[in-house]
Amino acid sequence: MNILEKHLSDNCDARLPGLLNYGVAEAYKYLHKLINNVPALQHDEMRKTYGYLRNALVDIALRNVLSNSKIEYKLSSMSIDARKNSYTYSMLKVKGGIIIPVKTGSISSFPKKANYRNAKRRLNYQFNLFESEKELDEKYDNQDDPFLMLTYGGKNYNLDFVSIGLPNASENTWIDSIEITNTPVMVTNQEETMIHDNLDLEFTPIAKKMLGEDNNGQKSI
């Protein structure tokens, strides 16, 4: 068992990998549903909005999936600085880890450099690649929860992979990562319907705000 797999097994809810994968997958399904049902989104020039829509959907879907699971969590929207309208990112706190969702180009690639992620990586100094597994286990017992990245992506806005990665504290590399694509999770039909309904309820006003007005000053959706 590798470092990250052992950490998740020993310190996190056993359902967490499956629920994270399910949340991201549901977000992508809803994105394609939205594109198919909103004619304005089918214009080539509107493709530039897909990434923003996807990121917002991932945040909403993860919150709803974890809420239904009864796993204790906190999902916060963090600003990279104090300026008004500055870039925000989502940070998920669960038992055993601090997780930031981020889209990457491939299953093995490391996310683009970002200062807010670099700062969080300092939590991972406890994981030293030159120490034995026994030394890591002993040292970890008295450390804070590590910083993890939930990475996902694929070509043409399709979902090809979902992974959890443990980033190196000082370099743009992975200490360890595991793919969680298609990790099974038990979700009842009632829970699935509730998640879809909540996505509709929460995301409609967000989508309208993102799409804004068309050239005539009328709302496009």
JSON list of C-alpha atoms in Angstrom, two decimals, residues 89 100 110-125 147 149 167-173:
[
{"chain": "A", "resi": 89, "resn": "TYR", "atom": "CA", "xyz": [-10.91, 28.98, -5.06]},
{"chain": "A", "resi": 100, "resn": "ILE", "atom": "CA", "xyz": [-8.57, 21.70, -3.25]},
{"chain": "A", "resi": 110, "resn": "PHE", "atom": "CA", "xyz": [0.80, 18.66, -11.98]},
{"chain": "A", "resi": 111, "resn": "PRO", "atom": "CA", "xyz": [-1.47, 21.76, -11.77]},
{"chain": "A", "resi": 112, "resn": "LYS", "atom": "CA", "xyz": [-0.12, 25.08, -12.98]},
{"chain": "A", "resi": 113, "resn": "LYS", "atom": "CA", "xyz": [1.77, 27.07, -10.37]},
{"chain": "A", "resi": 114, "resn": "ALA", "atom": "CA", "xyz": [-0.47, 29.07, -8.03]},
{"chain": "A", "resi": 115, "resn": "ASN", "atom": "CA", "xyz": [0.70, 30.89, -4.91]},
{"chain": "A", "resi": 116, "resn": "TYR", "atom": "CA", "xyz": [-2.30, 29.85, -2.82]},
{"chain": "A", "resi": 117, "resn": "ARG", "atom": "CA", "xyz": [-1.61, 26.18, -3.58]},
{"chain": "A", "resi": 118, "resn": "ASN", "atom": "CA", "xyz": [2.10, 26.60, -2.89]},
{"chain": "A", "resi": 119, "resn": "ALA", "atom": "CA", "xyz": [1.32, 27.95, 0.58]},
{"chain": "A", "resi": 120, "resn": "LYS", "atom": "CA", "xyz": [-0.91, 24.97, 1.39]},
{"chain": "A", "resi": 121, "resn": "ARG", "atom": "CA", "xyz": [1.78, 22.52, 0.23]},
{"chain": "A", "resi": 122, "resn": "ARG", "atom": "CA", "xyz": [3.92, 23.47, 3.23]},
{"chain": "A", "resi": 123, "resn": "LEU", "atom": "CA", "xyz": [1.61, 21.27, 5.29]},
{"chain": "A", "resi": 124, "resn": "ASN", "atom": "CA", "xyz": [3.20, 18.30, 3.53]},
{"chain": "A", "resi": 125, "resn": "TYR", "atom": "CA", "xyz": [6.74, 18.73, 4.86]},
{"chain": "A", "resi": 147, "resn": "PHE", "atom": "CA", "xyz": [-2.96, 19.17, 1.82]},
{"chain": "A", "resi": 149, "resn": "MET", "atom": "CA", "xyz": [-5.51, 17.98, -4.56]},
{"chain": "A", "resi": 167, "resn": "PRO", "atom": "CA", "xyz": [1.86, 17.35, -3.63]},
{"chain": "A", "resi": 168, "resn": "ASN", "atom": "CA", "xyz": [5.49, 17.77, -2.67]},
{"chain": "A", "resi": 169, "resn": "ALA", "atom": "CA", "xyz": [5.97, 20.58, -0.15]},
{"chain": "A", "resi": 170, "resn": "SER", "atom": "CA", "xyz": [8.66, 22.38, -2.13]},
{"chain": "A", "resi": 171, "resn": "GLU", "atom": "CA", "xyz": [8.48, 21.21, -5.75]},
{"chain": "A", "resi": 172, "resn": "ASN", "atom": "CA", "xyz": [5.83, 21.02, -8.46]},
{"chain": "A", "resi": 173, "resn": "THR", "atom": "CA", "xyz": [5.71, 17.25, -8.26]}
]
